[in-house]
Amino acid sequence: MPPGSETTAASAAGRPAAEEPEEPRDAGDPPLEAPSDEAQGKAERESGQADGPATASAPDAEPPPKDDRPDESPPGGTGQRDGSAPPTRRERLAGFARREWRRSALAAVSGVALGLAFPPYGLWPLSLASVAALSLLTRGRTARQGAFTGFVFGVPFLIVLLKWLHVVGWDAVVGLSLIEALFLVPMGAGLALTSRLPAWPLWAACLWVAQEWARDRTPFGGFPWGRLAFANTGSPYTPLAALGGAPLVSFAVALTGALLAALVLVAWRAREAGQRGRRAVLTALAAGVLAAAVTGAGYAVPVPTKAADTVSIAIVQGNVQKPGMDFLGRPLKILNNHVEATLKLARDVKEGRKPRPDLVIWPENASDLDPFKYREAYARIDEAVKAIGVPVLVGALVDHPTKPGYVKNQGIVWDPVTGPGASYTKQHPVPFGEYVPFRAELSKLITRLQRVPRDFYPGDHTGVLQVGPAKLGDVICFEVAYDDIVRDTVNAGARMLVVQTNNATYGRTGQPEQQLVMSKLRAIEHGRAVVTAAPSGISAVVGPDGTVQQRTKEFTQDVLTARIPLRDGTTLADRVGATPEWVLAMVGVLSCAAAIVIGRRGRTDEKGQHP
């Protein structure tokens, strides 16, 4: 099971400084209109001004909203000020639910829409609409209200995205979704805090990057599934990956969505106030032009594809005994499948039906037994490799030589003459899937964890391997989702990328499609062809321009052959590394700090004017 996430607290203790009062007539608000202070709304109507993407008033210096003040009475009550009892927690929650149900329902629907932007649905424009909706739903709210809206948005989004985990159990789907949704709590609070700052769409986009930055790294190494960039691997934003990697793609998508929200907001306020002034038109026009410019920027980015030379490869998909948690079947079943498919390929080559490849790639776990421990497994692999007569990259589970009870997930270069040689060990085992944190304690509480009998031991170096004439970079399964692992592999000299993966547990659930689009993004990000090899599918060949040139069906035995371009040049994304992500994330955090400082200063000035 993929990793979870740690609980994240709200961005500020107590009442956030940049909070704004909730309008008294919240139930009558239009669905996507951000609530605004009556005095400010009146001033705006009198001056003919409206909020736009780069023009917004500073946070108001009004008292905190009613639902954030425990000494206020509930609706219809008298409260403490006239001597009656204060509202109970249940009364406060009931009042909050009455006020917020419409907004919460819209947030949940927007979260579902974002989930549909990802494969297997792949409706990427919904990612823009979802970001815009969350921006509108949090605009002008208190930090607490924004945090709640972010959580309500995040839970259904992640349930739709991660429903493939139902193979393990629906409790795993809901549990991981709840944990991961906690990262959207501070983001929602931040969106609310910064929504009154000038240029607020920019700060909103940076906050999306900051949320993904945190979720990609913690806890247990993070869980990058569900990044906006992974929903946009075939959109106008995709080429931006060559400049700043996945974080820049996420930033561009979020910025466009927030600018669309600004456009909607200006249009709505202008209509509500009966404004037809030049300023409102210019503000709306600026938001639209900026959104179009960000969307079209990707078309101006060159995607390098010219190859120094090429290599002929074959990808063997041997298939598994059955899908699901027990895909391994009886011992040697999966290994024999891959051996038989390779022997058939060797016969086709010998009889002239297919050209001889320069190298062959087997998927992760192609050998379900340790070939160095079980002689039969070793002999079967050696038989297949000698029959085809070229080096084979074999995926195998190998017992750790010095640490009993640990196993290594490896890609092994197997030569037809010299046998097994160099290898790569997966650096980032999956928590609760390939190892169990706090095993002694958690296994007593969650008996299902006993199905992970041994912990995988992490590797300590990149997967650059010389396989025949090609220097390739091996990345195993979920590692394709992590920016640093793939980038380090390319910078270490990989001329093409190989993703050895095993998605048999999650076959026909949409998870293989979600992983495949990551390969598409990595191809453009690093200017490398990416080959995906899976025992049950989806195996695929992705060109350096991100196009899927070949792919297999799931749960079939198949062999793909292709000529792969080998490249030595690096992209700007390879050279700048994680710098753009860190900068954008820090800008997002600092924008929240600025909103808090401005809000406190405004309250201080208000108190000075009204002793």
XYZ file of C-alpha atoms in Angstrom:
611
model
C 0.000 0.000 0.000
C 1.351 3.483 -0.806
C 2.542 5.743 1.988
C 0.289 7.932 3.973
C 0.930 11.350 5.359
C 1.360 13.016 8.661
C -1.185 15.285 10.252
C -0.574 18.890 9.384
C -1.688 21.700 11.635
C -3.323 24.940 10.562
C -1.037 27.730 9.474
C -1.454 29.898 12.554
C -2.516 29.417 16.125
C -5.650 31.131 17.274
C -7.415 33.520 14.953
C -5.466 34.227 11.726
C -4.542 37.827 11.249
C -5.860 38.225 7.758
C -9.305 36.783 8.469
C -12.300 38.543 7.090
C -15.825 38.637 8.487
C -18.415 36.429 6.950
C -21.360 38.140 5.331
C -24.541 37.978 7.431
C -26.567 36.716 4.444
C -24.290 33.796 3.559
C -27.194 31.496 2.685
C -28.271 33.896 -0.007
C -24.892 34.266 -1.635
C -24.413 33.112 -5.200
C -22.700 29.712 -5.184
C -19.243 30.766 -6.289
C -19.154 34.367 -5.059
C -16.620 35.086 -2.366
C -18.247 36.845 0.599
C -17.158 40.430 1.075
C -17.557 43.001 3.786
C -20.574 45.271 3.310
C -18.610 48.428 3.868
C -15.981 47.389 1.363
C -18.601 46.347 -1.166
C -20.264 49.751 -0.839
C -16.947 51.538 -1.273
C -16.162 49.475 -4.337
C -19.508 50.233 -5.904
C -19.091 53.943 -5.208
C -15.611 54.055 -6.680
C -16.444 51.768 -9.646
C -13.643 49.386 -8.761
C -13.660 45.593 -8.727
C -11.191 42.991 -7.676
C -8.982 41.575 -10.407
C -5.986 39.348 -10.666
C -3.580 42.076 -9.689
C -5.841 44.508 -7.761
C -7.313 43.702 -4.415
C -7.837 45.634 -1.228
C -5.834 44.941 1.908
C -7.402 42.770 4.597
C -10.204 44.504 6.436
C -9.769 45.662 9.993
C -13.118 44.343 11.141
C -13.821 42.164 14.191
C -13.390 38.429 13.706
C -16.304 36.579 12.166
C -19.161 35.481 14.330
C -18.527 31.770 14.026
C -14.903 32.201 15.123
C -15.797 33.991 18.362
C -16.890 31.719 21.198
C -18.554 34.555 23.132
C -21.115 35.212 20.389
C -24.581 33.771 20.666
C -25.886 31.239 18.182
C -28.424 32.329 15.612
C -31.575 33.263 17.424
C -29.935 33.179 20.844
C -29.146 35.973 23.279
C -25.542 35.053 24.146
C -23.395 36.089 27.099
C -23.722 39.810 26.628
C -27.278 39.879 27.916
C -26.543 37.389 30.676
C -27.716 34.162 29.014
C -25.649 30.978 28.751
C -23.043 30.750 25.956
C -23.814 28.474 22.990
C -22.793 24.862 23.349
C -20.342 23.189 21.007
C -23.203 21.323 19.370
C -25.066 24.584 18.747
C -21.978 26.190 17.251
C -21.384 23.192 14.973
C -25.028 23.149 13.911
C -24.878 26.842 13.071
C -21.672 26.334 11.128
C -23.204 23.434 9.189
C -26.260 25.526 8.263
C -24.082 28.338 6.997
C -21.509 26.241 5.168
C -23.375 23.315 3.598
C -23.735 24.900 0.177
C -20.112 25.934 0.044
C -19.000 22.524 1.334
C -21.097 20.716 -1.268
C -19.527 22.812 -4.034
C -16.058 22.104 -2.640
C -16.740 18.352 -2.626
C -18.032 18.434 -6.209
C -14.942 20.406 -7.257
C -12.739 17.788 -5.593
C -14.467 15.018 -7.535
C -13.918 17.013 -10.734
C -10.195 17.225 -10.009
C -10.079 13.452 -9.543
C -11.655 13.035 -12.982
C -8.843 15.114 -14.497
C -6.485 12.169 -13.911
C -6.395 8.816 -15.711
C -8.218 6.638 -16.411
C -10.652 9.495 -17.152
C -8.014 12.009 -18.278
C -10.257 15.095 -18.464
C -7.378 17.518 -17.872
C -9.389 20.782 -18.359
C -11.215 19.874 -15.150
C -7.978 20.547 -13.270
C -8.277 24.219 -14.267
C -11.946 24.373 -13.299
C -11.270 22.707 -9.933
C -8.462 25.107 -9.025
C -10.662 28.035 -10.016
C -13.564 26.747 -7.929
C -11.419 26.257 -4.812
C -9.972 29.757 -5.248
C -13.473 31.237 -5.337
C -14.759 29.125 -2.462
C -11.913 30.215 -0.167
C -11.714 33.839 -1.257
C -12.520 36.306 1.489
C -12.980 33.558 4.075
C -11.300 33.182 7.425
C -8.293 30.904 7.678
C -10.383 28.370 9.600
C -13.093 28.382 6.988
C -10.512 28.095 4.213
C -8.864 25.169 5.979
C -12.192 23.367 6.300
C -13.015 24.006 2.644
C -9.610 22.665 1.610
C -10.227 19.452 3.543
C -13.734 18.998 2.125
C -12.268 19.531 -1.348
C -9.359 17.154 -0.772
C -11.133 14.068 0.562
C -13.372 13.317 -2.459
C -10.567 14.298 -4.835
C -8.231 11.721 -3.329
C -10.901 9.029 -3.024
C -11.585 9.302 -6.766
C -7.846 9.376 -7.500
C -6.870 6.465 -5.231
C -9.877 4.208 -5.621
C -7.512 1.596 -7.123
C -6.493 0.833 -3.553
C -9.856 -0.903 -3.054
C -7.989 -4.060 -4.045
C -6.381 -3.825 -0.610
C -9.608 -2.607 0.993
C -11.920 0.396 0.874
C -10.751 1.277 4.355
C -7.295 1.757 2.831
C -8.766 4.079 0.181
C -10.595 6.211 2.729
C -7.805 6.141 5.301
C -5.066 7.230 2.896
C -7.375 9.845 1.347
C -8.115 11.359 4.751
C -4.440 11.496 5.639
C -3.388 12.991 2.319
C -6.267 15.498 2.436
C -4.736 16.978 5.586
C -2.117 18.609 3.352
C -4.890 20.621 1.713
C -5.940 22.025 5.091
C -3.067 24.548 5.400
C -3.312 25.227 1.679
C -6.990 26.129 2.048
C -6.146 28.377 4.982
C -3.392 29.992 2.937
C -5.715 30.595 -0.007
C -8.106 32.389 2.323
C -5.344 34.445 3.969
C -3.796 35.620 0.698
C -7.050 36.194 -1.172
C -7.087 39.928 -0.279
C -3.501 40.581 -1.277
C -2.679 42.218 -4.609
C -1.882 39.656 -7.323
C -3.613 36.940 -5.291
C -3.761 34.403 -8.169
C 0.044 34.326 -8.141
C 0.162 33.515 -4.425
C -2.552 30.881 -4.887
C -0.471 29.098 -7.531
C 2.590 29.157 -5.277
C 0.528 27.644 -2.463
C -0.441 24.729 -4.712
C 3.262 24.076 -5.326
C 3.991 24.344 -1.583
C 1.268 21.787 -0.832
C 2.672 19.369 -3.389
C 6.215 19.994 -2.120
C 5.207 18.929 1.388
C 3.079 15.975 0.296
C 5.838 14.670 -1.974
C 8.312 14.417 0.897
C 6.601 13.513 4.141
C 6.066 11.239 5.937
C 8.174 8.172 5.062
C 9.483 9.881 1.940
C 6.102 11.236 0.815
C 3.458 10.218 -1.708
C 3.482 12.331 -4.908
C 0.320 10.855 -6.446
C -2.213 13.482 -7.526
C 0.060 16.353 -8.521
C -1.548 18.771 -10.966
C 1.323 18.074 -13.362
C 0.344 14.400 -13.597
C -3.136 15.380 -14.793
C -1.566 17.508 -17.522
C 0.799 15.192 -19.384
C -0.990 15.769 -22.682
C -2.020 19.405 -22.330
C -0.533 22.730 -23.493
C 1.283 22.970 -20.136
C 3.272 19.735 -20.528
C 6.331 21.169 -22.400
C 7.014 23.446 -19.417
C 8.393 20.332 -17.698
C 11.556 20.722 -19.786
C 12.165 24.085 -18.083
C 11.234 23.470 -14.463
C 10.026 19.907 -14.143
C 6.697 18.800 -12.721
C 6.543 21.716 -10.197
C 6.533 24.295 -12.993
C 3.718 22.458 -14.772
C 1.684 22.381 -11.543
C 2.376 26.087 -11.021
C 1.214 27.007 -14.527
C -1.980 24.966 -14.180
C -2.757 26.468 -10.763
C -1.998 30.005 -11.957
C -4.321 29.619 -14.943
C -7.086 28.261 -12.724
C -6.697 31.122 -10.233
C -6.719 33.693 -13.055
C -9.939 32.176 -14.368
C -11.346 32.546 -10.848
C -10.354 36.206 -10.879
C -12.096 36.657 -14.227
C -15.299 35.076 -12.873
C -15.112 37.167 -9.712
C -14.709 40.463 -11.572
C -17.559 39.631 -13.942
C -19.874 38.637 -11.098
C -19.161 41.718 -8.988
C -19.537 44.001 -11.973
C -22.927 42.481 -12.757
C -24.063 42.544 -9.131
C -23.143 46.211 -8.697
C -24.394 47.209 -12.125
C -20.882 48.276 -13.108
C -19.985 48.673 -16.725
C -16.948 50.842 -16.091
C -13.667 50.767 -17.926
C -11.717 49.545 -14.888
C -13.824 46.396 -14.493
C -13.522 45.613 -18.195
C -9.758 46.137 -18.187
C -9.308 43.996 -15.087
C -11.314 41.142 -16.582
C -9.429 41.511 -19.854
C -6.070 41.395 -18.042
C -7.051 38.209 -16.223
C -8.156 36.554 -19.445
C -5.045 37.602 -21.364
C -2.730 36.378 -18.602
C -4.549 33.040 -18.406
C -4.252 32.612 -22.160
C -0.558 33.582 -22.070
C 0.254 31.036 -19.367
C -1.665 28.361 -21.262
C 0.110 29.098 -24.522
C 3.580 29.429 -22.986
C 4.200 25.705 -23.335
C 4.001 25.930 -27.121
C 7.066 28.187 -27.096
C 9.200 25.645 -25.203
C 11.432 23.510 -27.440
C 11.263 19.793 -26.638
C 14.639 18.192 -27.506
C 14.316 14.869 -29.328
C 17.372 14.627 -31.622
C 19.261 11.421 -30.905
C 23.003 10.832 -30.923
C 22.405 7.184 -31.836
C 19.828 4.434 -31.331
C 19.459 0.987 -29.807
C 17.092 -1.868 -30.639
C 15.235 -3.274 -27.640
C 12.590 -5.853 -26.800
C 10.236 -5.591 -23.819
C 8.924 -8.898 -22.514
C 5.546 -8.922 -20.745
C 5.133 -12.466 -19.482
C 1.803 -11.998 -17.631
C 0.802 -13.269 -14.178
C -1.363 -16.118 -12.957
C -4.192 -13.857 -11.767
C -4.738 -10.195 -10.857
C -5.062 -8.856 -7.337
C -3.211 -9.343 -4.079
C -2.263 -12.953 -4.920
C -0.866 -12.293 -8.401
C 2.286 -14.348 -7.748
C 0.456 -17.667 -7.920
C 2.558 -20.789 -7.522
C 6.368 -20.486 -7.328
C 8.189 -19.985 -10.657
C 4.919 -19.271 -12.504
C 5.769 -15.662 -13.354
C 9.413 -16.476 -14.097
C 8.431 -19.296 -16.447
C 6.028 -16.965 -18.252
C 8.854 -14.541 -19.013
C 11.252 -17.317 -19.948
C 8.741 -18.816 -22.381
C 7.998 -15.441 -23.982
C 11.736 -14.801 -24.375
C 12.327 -18.259 -25.869
C 9.551 -17.592 -28.372
C 11.197 -14.287 -29.272
C 14.492 -16.148 -29.759
C 12.797 -18.593 -32.153
C 11.253 -15.718 -34.107
C 14.687 -14.106 -34.408
C 16.331 -17.353 -35.493
C 13.688 -17.967 -38.159
C 13.855 -14.388 -39.439
C 10.400 -13.252 -38.364
C 11.826 -10.577 -36.075
C 15.191 -8.765 -35.974
C 17.543 -9.560 -33.109
C 17.383 -6.809 -30.462
C 20.479 -5.305 -28.840
C 19.039 -5.886 -25.392
C 15.919 -7.253 -23.688
C 14.065 -5.783 -20.723
C 12.085 -7.811 -18.217
C 9.803 -6.101 -15.675
C 9.979 -5.772 -11.917
C 9.506 -9.121 -10.115
C 9.859 -11.085 -13.366
C 11.696 -13.631 -11.235
C 9.480 -14.400 -8.243
C 12.301 -16.417 -6.630
C 15.811 -15.304 -5.708
C 17.961 -16.651 -8.569
C 21.049 -16.659 -6.334
C 19.300 -18.841 -3.773
C 17.217 -21.140 -5.976
C 19.184 -22.999 -8.648
C 16.110 -23.669 -10.773
C 15.348 -19.951 -11.029
C 18.969 -19.215 -11.979
C 18.942 -21.960 -14.624
C 15.696 -20.780 -16.219
C 16.917 -17.178 -16.498
C 20.261 -18.311 -17.896
C 18.499 -20.499 -20.456
C 16.395 -17.599 -21.754
C 19.313 -15.152 -21.859
C 21.547 -17.578 -23.777
C 18.743 -18.371 -26.212
C 18.218 -14.732 -27.171
C 21.981 -14.106 -27.149
C 21.910 -10.514 -25.839
C 21.989 -8.957 -22.342
C 18.702 -9.007 -20.440
C 17.728 -6.606 -17.638
C 16.034 -8.966 -15.176
C 13.742 -7.783 -12.381
C 14.128 -10.000 -9.324
C 13.704 -10.128 -5.554
C 17.035 -10.993 -3.937
C 17.679 -11.834 -0.286
C 19.976 -9.364 1.439
C 23.364 -11.068 1.857
C 24.142 -9.720 5.325
C 20.797 -8.715 6.833
C 18.529 -11.729 7.430
C 14.851 -11.021 6.866
C 15.470 -8.224 4.355
C 15.024 -8.470 0.589
C 16.243 -6.232 -2.246
C 14.125 -5.261 -5.236
C 16.650 -5.315 -8.062
C 17.221 -4.903 -11.755
C 20.092 -7.245 -12.714
C 22.093 -7.099 -15.952
C 22.306 -10.736 -17.104
C 24.838 -11.413 -19.861
C 24.578 -14.490 -22.125
C 28.307 -15.218 -21.604
C 29.244 -13.969 -18.146
C 25.889 -14.342 -16.393
C 24.586 -11.897 -13.752
C 26.576 -8.690 -13.324
C 25.788 -5.097 -12.332
C 22.517 -4.375 -10.565
C 20.329 -1.572 -9.295
C 18.421 -1.784 -6.012
C 15.218 0.217 -5.607
C 16.008 3.264 -3.491
C 12.496 4.130 -2.364
C 10.540 1.099 -1.126
C 6.820 1.753 -0.650
C 5.761 2.120 3.008
C 3.179 -0.477 4.080
C 3.569 -2.174 0.692
C 7.248 -3.115 0.600
C 8.135 -2.435 4.197
C 6.190 -1.787 7.391
C 7.208 1.183 9.551
C 6.958 0.393 13.267
C 6.281 -3.209 12.328
C 6.279 -4.624 15.867
C 3.642 -2.165 17.077
C 1.429 -1.786 13.988
C 1.259 -5.474 13.048
C -0.539 -6.179 16.313
C -3.187 -3.570 15.494
C -3.470 -4.132 11.731
C -3.212 -7.849 11.008
C -3.326 -7.180 7.248
C 0.243 -5.893 7.491
C 1.363 -9.435 8.129
C 0.905 -9.984 4.379
C 4.154 -8.017 4.000
C 6.361 -10.697 5.597
C 9.734 -9.083 4.864
C 10.966 -5.517 4.581
C 12.626 -4.326 1.395
C 16.090 -2.865 1.899
C 16.698 0.438 0.045
C 19.491 0.913 -2.461
C 22.078 3.665 -2.123
C 22.907 4.678 -5.713
C 21.253 5.583 -9.003
C 20.268 2.983 -11.560
C 22.668 3.833 -14.396
C 23.555 0.485 -15.983
C 25.446 -0.515 -19.102
C 23.209 -3.063 -20.817
C 24.800 -4.131 -24.075
C 25.466 -1.011 -26.161
C 23.140 1.221 -24.119
C 23.755 3.147 -20.912
C 20.254 3.174 -19.477
C 18.774 4.506 -16.251
C 16.730 2.010 -14.280
C 13.841 3.358 -12.177
C 11.673 0.839 -10.372
C 7.891 1.249 -10.134
C 6.697 4.121 -7.879
C 10.118 5.791 -8.124
C 8.986 7.366 -11.413
C 6.746 9.653 -9.323
C 9.702 11.162 -7.428
C 11.458 14.069 -9.147
C 14.854 13.668 -7.522
C 15.308 9.950 -8.250
C 14.633 10.311 -11.979
C 16.619 13.556 -12.268
C 19.661 12.113 -10.462
C 19.573 9.094 -12.765
C 19.642 11.268 -15.895
C 22.345 13.550 -14.502
C 24.433 10.451 -13.699
C 24.613 9.644 -17.411
C 21.486 7.680 -18.387
C 20.826 8.001 -22.131
C 17.361 6.433 -21.880
C 15.072 5.586 -18.972
C 13.596 2.207 -18.078
C 10.725 1.896 -15.601
C 10.568 -1.673 -14.345
C 7.195 -1.949 -12.641
C 4.689 -4.471 -11.359
C 1.074 -3.302 -11.351
C -0.511 -6.758 -11.265
C -2.109 -6.058 -7.885
C -3.927 -3.027 -9.328
C -4.695 -4.273 -12.818
C -7.800 -2.839 -14.504
C -8.241 -0.252 -11.725
C -6.764 2.802 -13.469
C -3.509 2.743 -11.509
C -1.372 1.511 -14.434
C -2.688 4.396 -16.559
C -1.845 6.875 -13.786
C 1.697 5.556 -13.669
C 2.095 5.571 -17.447
C 1.354 9.301 -17.713
C 4.197 9.927 -15.272
C 6.517 8.316 -17.815
C 5.141 10.708 -20.447
C 5.965 13.722 -18.282
C 9.444 12.387 -17.423
C 10.223 11.895 -21.114
C 9.665 15.592 -21.842
C 11.182 16.759 -18.567
C 14.508 15.015 -19.267
C 14.479 14.696 -23.054
C 14.772 10.922 -22.820
C 12.863 8.012 -24.282
C 11.148 6.077 -21.479
C 10.488 2.342 -21.657
C 7.981 0.856 -19.202
C 8.073 -2.902 -18.563
C 5.310 -4.565 -16.489
C 4.584 -8.281 -16.058
C 0.847 -7.814 -16.595
C 0.827 -4.426 -18.348
C 0.816 -1.657 -19.153
C 4.204 -2.006 -20.891
C 4.964 0.882 -23.229
C 7.473 2.826 -25.300
C 7.368 6.618 -24.831
C 9.364 8.896 -27.128
C 11.409 11.891 -25.886
C 8.519 14.133 -26.976
C 6.136 12.363 -24.572
C 4.152 10.440 -27.182
C 3.232 6.831 -26.399
C 4.527 5.003 -29.454
C 3.591 1.475 -28.370
C 1.710 -0.065 -25.457
C 0.381 -3.471 -24.463
C -2.977 -4.555 -23.162
C -3.294 -5.623 -19.554
C -3.110 -9.300 -18.543
C -1.780 -10.568 -21.848
C 1.566 -12.088 -22.766
C 3.262 -9.854 -25.285
C 6.620 -8.652 -26.599
C 7.253 -5.114 -27.851
C 10.198 -4.333 -30.105
C 11.372 -0.822 -30.898
C 14.365 1.275 -31.855
C 15.014 3.732 -29.031
C 16.842 7.070 -29.419
C 19.777 7.585 -27.053
C 20.465 11.157 -25.976
C 23.301 12.817 -24.060
C 22.086 16.407 -23.744
C 20.285 17.635 -20.642
C 17.303 19.942 -20.316
C 17.122 23.125 -18.269
C 15.026 21.157 -15.756
C 17.942 18.748 -15.265
C 20.340 21.622 -14.629
C 18.251 23.729 -12.261
C 17.028 20.713 -10.291
C 14.633 21.393 -7.418
C 15.362 25.131 -7.265
C 12.122 26.278 -8.993
C 10.021 24.149 -6.645
C 11.740 25.477 -3.523
C 11.433 29.088 -4.713
C 7.747 28.798 -5.593
C 6.933 26.974 -2.355
C 8.750 29.584 -0.240
C 6.960 32.412 -2.054
C 3.666 30.741 -1.178
C 4.601 30.478 2.499
C 5.898 34.064 2.623
C 2.698 35.356 1.020
C 0.760 33.914 3.963
C 3.152 35.628 6.377
C 2.666 38.909 4.522
C -1.114 38.572 4.734
C -0.898 37.998 8.499
C 1.363 41.030 9.024
C -0.837 43.289 6.916
C -3.936 42.094 8.720
C -2.466 42.788 12.160
C -1.276 46.203 11.088
C -4.761 47.000 9.796
C -6.364 45.965 13.091
C -3.870 48.084 15.021
C -4.678 51.118 12.885
C -8.396 50.494 13.357
C -8.044 50.374 17.121
C -6.062 53.635 17.038
C -8.809 55.354 15.088
C -11.564 54.091 17.424
C -10.370 54.344 21.033
